[in-house]
Amino acid sequence: MSTPPRNALDFLIDPIPRGDFLHDHWERHPLFVERDQPDYFADLFTFDSLDALLARGDLWHPNVRVFLAGRQIPQEEFASRWAYGREVHERIVDRGRLLELYEAGATINVLGVERTWPTVTDRSKQLEIDAGFPVHTTAFLSPPNAVNIPPHFDMTDVLVTQISGSKEWGLWEADRTLPLNSDTAGRIYDREDPHVAPGKLLGRHVLHPGDTLYVPRGVLHEAITTDEMSLHLAFGINVHRWYDLIEAAARHAAARLADNEQARHALPVGFHQTKPVSTHTESAAHPMLQTMTEHLASTMRAGLIEGLRTLDERYLNGRTASRPRQLTDIAAAEDLDMSSRLVARPNLAYGIASHNGRIRLVFHRKTLTFGTELRSALDFAATGQPFAVSEIPNLTIHQRLEFAQRLLKEGFLTLESNGGVGSTN
């Protein structure tokens, strides 16, 4: 068997070329990849991986959800309190009760696997780098012949990876094409609903271990287990839409207009008693509409730039700060010398930009500022290639050590000896 591609998106859709996927399927049509390679995802996640997760004593609701016969089970039926001294922790999952519900036919849904299982963390972060959008990964375990979650659509694009067992997926045409995050009302359908009638069916696919299914956001779908149990991972890509950019830009534009004295004037007294302003050319409001339109157009242009920056920072600041061996790095920072070898943490989404006469480095909910003289050093450190401290350009020996120590302690860099390449960040 060939070695799976390291690139996360290519790994998930292989052997379909990325270009074909983006042109023919992304945001358009589902894609079923049938591989006949049961061990394709063996290094990613297994049935034993989920068993180990469920055996932990720190799972809590809503990180774990349970579905049975079309409804979500209230957390009181599988979670309870846990006393630790004088502290009482709520909604801790009772593994025994959870497994009883599973044996009774329920589906167990574990959220945030990208935070809790290292190999899934790696792939999820790689996919975030590939796509440029946040990724949340969940696990679904269902017993045989389970029909627990009714037809519905998601607000995220989903890449389903079948880990164990098998599951049959029904796919129907979108009722709400490319839904917004706010389109949560009415996204669940009865099986008798005309939107899931045979004439709307896009296809049915049975996923076996090693198979992938891409479901564009908005496409109606239902997954039913066959005569065997099923475990799959769902990589949810939380896209930033053009709508999100316009919405962010409008907020920035409105904030700018708050300083405009004309915009703070009242509308004409009695304006609601006249014809609509848009058709009342003699209205006293008409010249102001022209003025406000011009102001808004001007501020929106600037707002688009600010909106892009907002979405970029939302992406960078929203990523999980999982940095293995950072304590080792912190302990070693004071002992760095010119021969110490470092490397940027892999799969690290970051931004380097000028801001108010300084240089900002943004990553993992951190914002570090530097003098402009360190720009070339930052660009060098961020290449992803291992380097010795002595190789950092355009700095004195003291500045190199100080620069390297800071980025090592903050978690942007790691010791090459930690096995930086290929580790989770």
Tab-separated table of C-alpha atoms in Angstrom:
chain	number	residue	atom	x	y	z
A	1	MET	CA	0.000	0.000	0.000
A	2	SER	CA	1.329	3.446	-0.889
A	3	THR	CA	2.219	5.884	1.873
A	4	PRO	CA	-0.699	8.280	2.547
A	5	PRO	CA	0.042	11.916	1.658
A	6	ARG	CA	1.194	14.084	4.557
A	7	ASN	CA	-0.919	17.022	3.415
A	8	ALA	CA	-4.188	16.685	5.330
A	9	LEU	CA	-6.664	17.538	2.570
A	10	ASP	CA	-4.860	15.332	0.060
A	11	PHE	CA	-4.759	12.554	2.676
A	12	LEU	CA	-8.509	12.731	3.229
A	13	ILE	CA	-9.522	12.790	-0.456
A	14	ASP	CA	-6.735	10.644	-1.956
A	15	PRO	CA	-6.622	9.505	-4.773
A	16	ILE	CA	-8.841	12.365	-6.017
A	17	PRO	CA	-6.583	15.262	-7.132
A	18	ARG	CA	-6.997	18.403	-5.048
A	19	GLY	CA	-7.734	20.509	-8.134
A	20	ASP	CA	-10.545	18.190	-9.207
A	21	PHE	CA	-12.010	18.217	-5.700
A	22	LEU	CA	-11.985	22.014	-5.438
A	23	HIS	CA	-13.402	22.494	-8.935
A	24	ASP	CA	-16.043	19.768	-8.999
A	25	HIS	CA	-17.068	19.186	-5.383
A	26	TRP	CA	-16.083	21.910	-2.903
A	27	GLU	CA	-19.280	23.784	-1.929
A	28	ARG	CA	-21.056	22.018	-4.813
A	29	HIS	CA	-21.463	18.254	-4.785
A	30	PRO	CA	-20.777	15.388	-2.370
A	31	LEU	CA	-17.769	13.160	-2.995
A	32	PHE	CA	-17.570	9.481	-2.049
A	33	VAL	CA	-14.054	7.994	-1.982
A	34	GLU	CA	-14.188	4.206	-1.818
A	35	ARG	CA	-10.686	2.863	-1.162
A	36	ASP	CA	-10.903	-0.826	-0.217
A	37	GLN	CA	-8.073	-0.093	2.255
A	38	PRO	CA	-9.431	-0.945	5.739
A	39	ASP	CA	-6.240	0.247	7.461
A	40	TYR	CA	-6.029	3.592	5.673
A	41	PHE	CA	-6.940	5.533	8.831
A	42	ALA	CA	-5.268	3.117	11.278
A	43	ASP	CA	-2.598	5.673	12.217
A	44	LEU	CA	-5.225	8.389	12.682
A	45	PHE	CA	-7.821	6.893	15.023
A	46	THR	CA	-9.150	3.448	15.915
A	47	PHE	CA	-11.915	1.801	17.901
A	48	ASP	CA	-9.373	1.377	20.715
A	49	SER	CA	-8.654	5.123	20.562
A	50	LEU	CA	-12.292	5.909	21.256
A	51	ASP	CA	-12.438	3.287	23.986
A	52	ALA	CA	-9.458	4.974	25.661
A	53	LEU	CA	-11.120	8.394	25.371
A	54	LEU	CA	-14.340	7.135	26.929
A	55	ALA	CA	-12.380	5.479	29.750
A	56	ARG	CA	-11.018	8.834	30.866
A	57	GLY	CA	-12.601	10.394	33.893
A	58	ASP	CA	-12.683	13.960	32.600
A	59	LEU	CA	-15.277	13.789	29.834
A	60	TRP	CA	-18.184	16.144	30.373
A	61	HIS	CA	-21.321	17.410	28.700
A	62	PRO	CA	-21.618	19.057	26.183
A	63	ASN	CA	-18.337	17.531	24.912
A	64	VAL	CA	-20.241	14.251	24.855
A	65	ARG	CA	-23.741	14.054	23.383
A	66	VAL	CA	-26.053	11.054	23.070
A	67	PHE	CA	-28.781	10.487	20.464
A	68	LEU	CA	-31.476	7.841	20.478
A	69	ALA	CA	-34.458	7.348	18.152
A	70	GLY	CA	-34.341	10.851	16.719
A	71	ARG	CA	-33.827	12.834	19.898
A	72	GLN	CA	-30.888	14.115	21.893
A	73	ILE	CA	-30.759	12.501	25.336
A	74	PRO	CA	-30.769	15.031	28.218
A	75	GLN	CA	-27.412	15.222	29.957
A	76	GLU	CA	-29.029	14.285	33.283
A	77	GLU	CA	-29.397	10.739	31.943
A	78	PHE	CA	-25.668	10.113	31.479
A	79	ALA	CA	-23.802	12.818	33.434
A	80	SER	CA	-23.587	13.558	37.122
A	81	ARG	CA	-21.740	15.556	39.753
A	82	TRP	CA	-18.221	14.784	40.904
A	83	ALA	CA	-16.994	15.958	44.296
A	84	TYR	CA	-13.354	16.943	44.689
A	85	GLY	CA	-12.881	18.016	48.262
A	86	ARG	CA	-15.214	20.930	48.837
A	87	GLU	CA	-15.593	21.542	45.092
A	88	VAL	CA	-18.377	19.985	43.076
A	89	HIS	CA	-17.978	19.596	39.321
A	90	GLU	CA	-21.122	19.364	37.223
A	91	ARG	CA	-21.981	17.323	34.112
A	92	ILE	CA	-19.170	14.757	34.349
A	93	VAL	CA	-19.960	11.829	32.044
A	94	ASP	CA	-20.803	8.544	33.769
A	95	ARG	CA	-19.071	5.966	31.578
A	96	GLY	CA	-21.203	3.131	32.919
A	97	ARG	CA	-24.448	4.923	32.116
A	98	LEU	CA	-23.069	6.018	28.745
A	99	LEU	CA	-22.357	2.429	27.741
A	100	GLU	CA	-25.777	1.316	28.965
A	101	LEU	CA	-27.342	3.826	26.586
A	102	TYR	CA	-25.102	2.563	23.782
A	103	GLU	CA	-26.222	-1.007	24.442
A	104	ALA	CA	-29.808	0.251	24.329
A	105	GLY	CA	-29.179	1.500	20.787
A	106	ALA	CA	-27.912	5.066	21.305
A	107	THR	CA	-25.287	6.919	19.291
A	108	ILE	CA	-22.395	8.446	21.239
A	109	ASN	CA	-21.007	11.687	19.842
A	110	VAL	CA	-17.669	12.934	21.240
A	111	LEU	CA	-16.829	16.537	20.335
A	112	GLY	CA	-13.439	18.223	20.265
A	113	VAL	CA	-11.375	15.143	19.356
A	114	GLU	CA	-8.957	17.590	17.710
A	115	ARG	CA	-8.100	18.672	21.258
A	116	THR	CA	-7.854	15.301	22.944
A	117	TRP	CA	-6.189	12.752	20.631
A	118	PRO	CA	-2.692	13.642	19.321
A	119	THR	CA	-2.911	12.064	15.863
A	120	VAL	CA	-6.293	13.707	15.247
A	121	THR	CA	-4.838	16.974	16.552
A	122	ASP	CA	-2.094	16.703	13.921
A	123	ARG	CA	-4.453	16.057	11.013
A	124	SER	CA	-6.951	18.683	12.137
A	125	LYS	CA	-4.267	21.346	12.411
A	126	GLN	CA	-2.827	20.357	9.038
A	127	LEU	CA	-6.305	20.658	7.539
A	128	GLU	CA	-6.681	24.113	9.105
A	129	ILE	CA	-3.424	25.162	7.424
A	130	ASP	CA	-4.549	23.679	4.089
A	131	ALA	CA	-8.004	25.242	4.156
A	132	GLY	CA	-7.283	28.444	6.058
A	133	PHE	CA	-10.373	27.869	8.214
A	134	PRO	CA	-10.930	26.481	11.735
A	135	VAL	CA	-11.529	22.727	11.926
A	136	HIS	CA	-13.475	20.852	14.596
A	137	THR	CA	-13.368	17.056	14.633
A	138	THR	CA	-15.984	14.844	16.248
A	139	ALA	CA	-16.407	11.093	16.671
A	140	PHE	CA	-19.664	9.165	16.230
A	141	LEU	CA	-20.114	5.638	17.608
A	142	SER	CA	-23.358	3.840	16.747
A	143	PRO	CA	-24.511	0.265	17.452
A	144	PRO	CA	-25.857	-1.970	14.662
A	145	ASN	CA	-29.088	-0.938	12.905
A	146	ALA	CA	-29.188	2.460	14.622
A	147	VAL	CA	-31.443	5.202	13.231
A	148	ASN	CA	-30.793	7.911	15.796
A	149	ILE	CA	-30.207	11.235	14.047
A	150	PRO	CA	-32.888	12.420	11.583
A	151	PRO	CA	-32.119	13.991	8.193
A	152	HIS	CA	-30.530	17.403	8.610
A	153	PHE	CA	-27.988	19.805	7.153
A	154	ASP	CA	-24.856	21.270	8.706
A	155	MET	CA	-23.450	24.784	8.562
A	156	THR	CA	-19.958	23.367	8.032
A	157	ASP	CA	-18.361	21.416	5.201
A	158	VAL	CA	-17.727	17.912	6.523
A	159	LEU	CA	-15.197	15.247	5.580
A	160	VAL	CA	-16.341	11.922	7.031
A	161	THR	CA	-13.706	9.236	7.602
A	162	GLN	CA	-14.967	5.730	8.333
A	163	ILE	CA	-12.817	4.187	11.075
A	164	SER	CA	-14.580	0.953	11.995
A	165	GLY	CA	-17.713	-0.915	10.954
A	166	SER	CA	-19.994	0.472	8.269
A	167	LYS	CA	-22.676	3.096	7.804
A	168	GLU	CA	-25.112	3.945	5.005
A	169	TRP	CA	-25.431	7.613	4.111
A	170	GLY	CA	-28.390	9.122	2.313
A	171	LEU	CA	-27.787	12.505	0.640
A	172	TRP	CA	-30.454	14.898	-0.656
A	173	GLU	CA	-30.417	18.241	-2.444
A	174	ALA	CA	-29.859	21.295	-0.275
A	175	ASP	CA	-32.967	23.053	0.985
A	176	ARG	CA	-30.871	26.059	2.078
A	177	THR	CA	-27.846	26.353	-0.235
A	178	LEU	CA	-24.606	27.134	1.616
A	179	PRO	CA	-26.309	28.081	4.912
A	180	LEU	CA	-24.962	30.723	7.257
A	181	ASN	CA	-23.957	29.928	10.828
A	182	SER	CA	-27.202	31.559	11.938
A	183	ASP	CA	-29.363	29.227	9.833
A	184	THR	CA	-30.031	26.782	12.657
A	185	ALA	CA	-33.832	26.971	12.667
A	186	GLY	CA	-35.526	24.275	10.635
A	187	ARG	CA	-32.380	22.344	9.732
A	188	ILE	CA	-33.796	19.018	10.977
A	189	TYR	CA	-36.347	17.204	8.789
A	190	ASP	CA	-38.936	14.470	9.248
A	191	ARG	CA	-38.387	11.440	7.054
A	192	GLU	CA	-41.742	12.199	5.410
A	193	ASP	CA	-40.664	15.709	4.466
A	194	PRO	CA	-40.737	16.317	0.678
A	195	HIS	CA	-37.170	17.638	0.860
A	196	VAL	CA	-35.976	14.074	1.558
A	197	ALA	CA	-38.248	12.459	-1.018
A	198	PRO	CA	-36.748	10.064	-3.620
A	199	GLY	CA	-36.840	12.783	-6.267
A	200	LYS	CA	-34.426	14.885	-4.202
A	201	LEU	CA	-31.975	12.046	-3.551
A	202	LEU	CA	-28.386	12.707	-4.631
A	203	GLY	CA	-27.145	9.248	-3.738
A	204	ARG	CA	-26.708	6.531	-1.144
A	205	HIS	CA	-23.298	5.275	-0.098
A	206	VAL	CA	-22.180	2.624	2.363
A	207	LEU	CA	-18.924	3.630	4.004
A	208	HIS	CA	-16.458	0.939	5.082
A	209	PRO	CA	-13.195	1.395	6.999
A	210	GLY	CA	-10.813	3.571	4.979
A	211	ASP	CA	-13.536	5.350	2.976
A	212	THR	CA	-14.172	9.121	2.910
A	213	LEU	CA	-17.348	11.088	2.237
A	214	TYR	CA	-17.391	14.837	1.640
A	215	VAL	CA	-20.717	16.514	2.476
A	216	PRO	CA	-20.982	20.192	1.470
A	217	ARG	CA	-22.710	22.426	3.994
A	218	GLY	CA	-26.410	22.607	3.334
A	219	VAL	CA	-26.717	19.151	1.736
A	220	LEU	CA	-29.332	17.130	3.618
A	221	HIS	CA	-28.004	13.859	4.959
A	222	GLU	CA	-28.811	10.936	7.213
A	223	ALA	CA	-26.466	8.169	8.398
A	224	ILE	CA	-27.778	4.742	9.428
A	225	THR	CA	-25.686	1.835	10.640
A	226	THR	CA	-25.881	-1.483	8.853
A	227	ASP	CA	-25.965	-4.830	10.676
A	228	GLU	CA	-22.667	-3.919	12.361
A	229	MET	CA	-21.560	-1.079	14.604
A	230	SER	CA	-19.977	2.038	13.145
A	231	LEU	CA	-17.292	4.498	14.218
A	232	HIS	CA	-16.454	7.521	12.104
A	233	LEU	CA	-14.697	10.856	12.492
A	234	ALA	CA	-16.175	14.022	11.020
A	235	PHE	CA	-13.750	16.821	10.160
A	236	GLY	CA	-15.904	19.960	10.135
A	237	ILE	CA	-14.464	22.912	8.198
A	238	ASN	CA	-15.892	26.173	9.554
A	239	VAL	CA	-15.522	28.428	6.523
A	240	HIS	CA	-15.358	32.221	6.478
A	241	ARG	CA	-17.838	33.423	3.866
A	242	TRP	CA	-17.945	36.559	1.751
A	243	TYR	CA	-21.024	37.374	3.829
A	244	ASP	CA	-18.865	37.198	6.990
A	245	LEU	CA	-16.375	39.599	5.419
A	246	ILE	CA	-19.117	42.062	4.412
A	247	GLU	CA	-20.683	41.800	7.872
A	248	ALA	CA	-17.329	42.538	9.541
A	249	ALA	CA	-16.650	45.369	7.093
A	250	ALA	CA	-20.075	46.901	7.793
A	251	ARG	CA	-19.373	46.909	11.518
A	252	HIS	CA	-16.080	48.724	10.942
A	253	ALA	CA	-17.771	51.146	8.539
A	254	ALA	CA	-20.534	51.919	11.030
A	255	ALA	CA	-17.944	52.495	13.762
A	256	ARG	CA	-16.193	55.042	11.540
A	257	LEU	CA	-19.482	56.833	10.829
A	258	ALA	CA	-20.054	57.192	14.578
A	259	ASP	CA	-17.484	60.016	14.465
A	260	ASN	CA	-19.263	61.752	11.590
A	261	GLU	CA	-21.346	64.663	12.915
A	262	GLN	CA	-23.745	64.502	9.965
A	263	ALA	CA	-24.499	60.859	10.688
A	264	ARG	CA	-25.446	61.745	14.256
A	265	HIS	CA	-28.205	64.152	13.172
A	266	ALA	CA	-31.829	63.032	13.526
A	267	LEU	CA	-33.915	62.000	10.549
A	268	PRO	CA	-36.387	64.742	9.500
A	269	VAL	CA	-39.233	65.310	11.907
A	270	GLY	CA	-42.318	63.518	10.612
A	271	PHE	CA	-40.339	61.543	7.999
A	272	HIS	CA	-42.483	58.467	8.685
A	273	GLN	CA	-45.582	60.346	7.516
A	274	THR	CA	-44.186	61.143	4.061
A	275	LYS	CA	-43.739	58.955	1.019
A	276	PRO	CA	-40.766	56.585	1.139
A	277	VAL	CA	-37.604	58.643	1.028
A	278	SER	CA	-36.330	56.673	-1.948
A	279	THR	CA	-39.216	57.984	-4.096
A	280	HIS	CA	-39.717	61.420	-2.526
A	281	THR	CA	-37.197	63.580	-4.332
A	282	GLU	CA	-38.383	66.711	-2.553
A	283	SER	CA	-37.905	65.196	0.882
A	284	ALA	CA	-35.493	67.059	3.128
A	285	ALA	CA	-33.852	63.695	3.798
A	286	HIS	CA	-32.909	63.132	0.164
A	287	PRO	CA	-29.659	65.174	0.089
A	288	MET	CA	-28.575	63.475	3.292
A	289	LEU	CA	-29.217	60.080	1.763
A	290	GLN	CA	-26.793	60.974	-1.004
A	291	THR	CA	-24.265	62.230	1.536
A	292	MET	CA	-24.627	59.145	3.738
A	293	THR	CA	-24.339	56.872	0.708
A	294	GLU	CA	-21.054	58.534	-0.211
A	295	HIS	CA	-19.764	58.327	3.354
A	296	LEU	CA	-20.777	54.681	3.602
A	297	ALA	CA	-19.111	53.777	0.298
A	298	SER	CA	-15.902	55.417	1.480
A	299	THR	CA	-15.911	53.782	4.896
A	300	MET	CA	-16.847	50.372	3.445
A	301	ARG	CA	-13.721	50.359	1.304
A	302	ALA	CA	-11.624	50.847	4.401
A	303	GLY	CA	-13.928	48.481	6.286
A	304	LEU	CA	-13.181	45.625	3.876
A	305	ILE	CA	-9.506	45.803	4.793
A	306	GLU	CA	-10.384	45.879	8.485
A	307	GLY	CA	-12.868	43.050	7.931
A	308	LEU	CA	-10.203	40.858	6.359
A	309	ARG	CA	-7.938	41.584	9.306
A	310	THR	CA	-10.776	40.702	11.704
A	311	LEU	CA	-11.426	37.337	10.033
A	312	ASP	CA	-7.710	36.602	9.918
A	313	GLU	CA	-7.291	37.331	13.615
A	314	ARG	CA	-10.436	35.349	14.421
A	315	TYR	CA	-8.863	32.364	12.681
A	316	LEU	CA	-5.454	32.764	14.322
A	317	ASN	CA	-6.834	33.435	17.789
A	318	GLY	CA	-9.357	30.637	17.601
A	319	ARG	CA	-6.898	27.796	17.152
A	320	THR	CA	-6.206	25.346	19.950
A	321	ALA	CA	-2.911	26.034	21.711
A	322	SER	CA	-1.650	22.448	21.970
A	323	ARG	CA	2.121	22.630	22.344
A	324	PRO	CA	3.669	19.343	23.520
A	325	ARG	CA	7.003	19.545	25.334
A	326	GLN	CA	6.737	23.285	25.857
A	327	LEU	CA	7.743	22.825	29.496
A	328	THR	CA	10.919	21.179	28.230
A	329	ASP	CA	11.502	24.160	25.953
A	330	ILE	CA	10.944	26.658	28.771
A	331	ALA	CA	13.365	24.793	31.036
A	332	ALA	CA	15.992	24.758	28.281
A	333	ALA	CA	15.589	28.401	27.217
A	334	GLU	CA	18.157	29.856	29.623
A	335	ASP	CA	20.781	27.341	28.490
A	336	LEU	CA	20.582	28.224	24.803
A	337	ASP	CA	23.822	29.061	23.037
A	338	MET	CA	24.827	29.815	19.462
A	339	SER	CA	24.897	26.123	18.549
A	340	SER	CA	21.387	25.345	19.862
A	341	ARG	CA	19.106	24.160	17.103
A	342	LEU	CA	15.477	25.244	16.908
A	343	VAL	CA	12.537	24.934	14.539
A	344	ALA	CA	9.117	26.543	14.219
A	345	ARG	CA	6.399	24.265	15.501
A	346	PRO	CA	4.765	22.412	12.587
A	347	ASN	CA	1.210	23.126	11.475
A	348	LEU	CA	1.457	26.520	13.126
A	349	ALA	CA	-0.951	29.116	11.751
A	350	TYR	CA	0.520	32.553	12.336
A	351	GLY	CA	0.495	36.093	11.016
A	352	ILE	CA	3.354	38.592	10.789
A	353	ALA	CA	2.390	42.165	9.948
A	354	SER	CA	3.317	45.790	10.564
A	355	HIS	CA	1.164	47.596	13.119
A	356	ASN	CA	1.613	51.117	14.486
A	357	GLY	CA	5.309	51.191	13.695
A	358	ARG	CA	5.949	47.759	15.212
A	359	ILE	CA	5.857	44.165	13.998
A	360	ARG	CA	3.121	41.894	15.320
A	361	LEU	CA	3.322	38.101	15.482
A	362	VAL	CA	-0.100	36.518	16.066
A	363	PHE	CA	-0.596	32.815	16.800
A	364	HIS	CA	-2.546	30.608	19.201
A	365	ARG	CA	-4.402	33.458	20.883
A	366	LYS	CA	-1.141	35.278	21.438
A	367	THR	CA	0.000	38.604	20.052
A	368	LEU	CA	3.706	39.393	20.383
A	369	THR	CA	5.176	42.736	19.317
A	370	PHE	CA	8.708	43.390	18.109
A	371	GLY	CA	10.765	46.256	16.780
A	372	THR	CA	10.885	46.541	12.998
A	373	GLU	CA	14.568	45.565	13.043
A	374	LEU	CA	13.477	42.014	13.902
A	375	ARG	CA	11.295	41.500	10.820
A	376	SER	CA	13.887	39.522	8.875
A	377	ALA	CA	14.649	37.407	11.947
A	378	LEU	CA	10.948	36.579	12.342
A	379	ASP	CA	10.584	35.655	8.680
A	380	PHE	CA	13.669	33.438	8.994
A	381	ALA	CA	12.432	31.679	12.140
A	382	ALA	CA	9.017	31.030	10.614
A	383	THR	CA	10.240	29.133	7.545
A	384	GLY	CA	9.754	25.754	9.219
A	385	GLN	CA	13.347	24.734	8.556
A	386	PRO	CA	15.606	23.809	11.524
A	387	PHE	CA	18.330	26.357	12.265
A	388	ALA	CA	21.070	27.160	14.748
A	389	VAL	CA	20.745	30.288	16.871
A	390	SER	CA	23.929	31.565	15.245
A	391	GLU	CA	22.168	31.559	11.847
A	392	ILE	CA	19.479	34.108	12.795
A	393	PRO	CA	20.168	37.035	10.441
A	394	ASN	CA	20.860	40.721	11.088
A	395	LEU	CA	21.186	40.512	14.875
A	396	THR	CA	24.016	40.667	17.389
A	397	ILE	CA	24.920	37.597	19.447
A	398	HIS	CA	23.008	38.950	22.447
A	399	GLN	CA	19.972	39.809	20.321
A	400	ARG	CA	19.943	36.338	18.749
A	401	LEU	CA	19.889	34.641	22.140
A	402	GLU	CA	17.232	36.979	23.494
A	403	PHE	CA	15.089	36.566	20.368
A	404	ALA	CA	15.411	32.750	20.377
A	405	GLN	CA	14.665	32.478	24.092
A	406	ARG	CA	11.525	34.552	23.793
A	407	LEU	CA	10.057	32.582	20.885
A	408	LEU	CA	11.007	29.306	22.568
A	409	LYS	CA	9.262	30.235	25.827
A	410	GLU	CA	6.190	31.542	23.997
A	411	GLY	CA	5.811	28.278	22.080
A	412	PHE	CA	6.418	29.544	18.562
A	413	LEU	CA	9.717	27.663	18.354
A	414	THR	CA	10.670	24.283	19.789
A	415	LEU	CA	13.960	22.454	20.211
A	416	GLU	CA	14.838	20.416	17.153
A	417	SER	CA	15.767	17.602	19.527
A	418	ASN	CA	12.107	17.483	20.609
A	419	GLY	CA	11.300	16.024	17.223
A	420	GLY	CA	9.675	19.282	16.100
A	421	VAL	CA	8.975	18.118	12.557
A	422	GLY	CA	5.923	15.913	12.617
A	423	SER	CA	4.881	16.627	16.181
A	424	THR	CA	1.720	18.416	17.185
A	425	ASN	CA	2.021	22.104	17.790
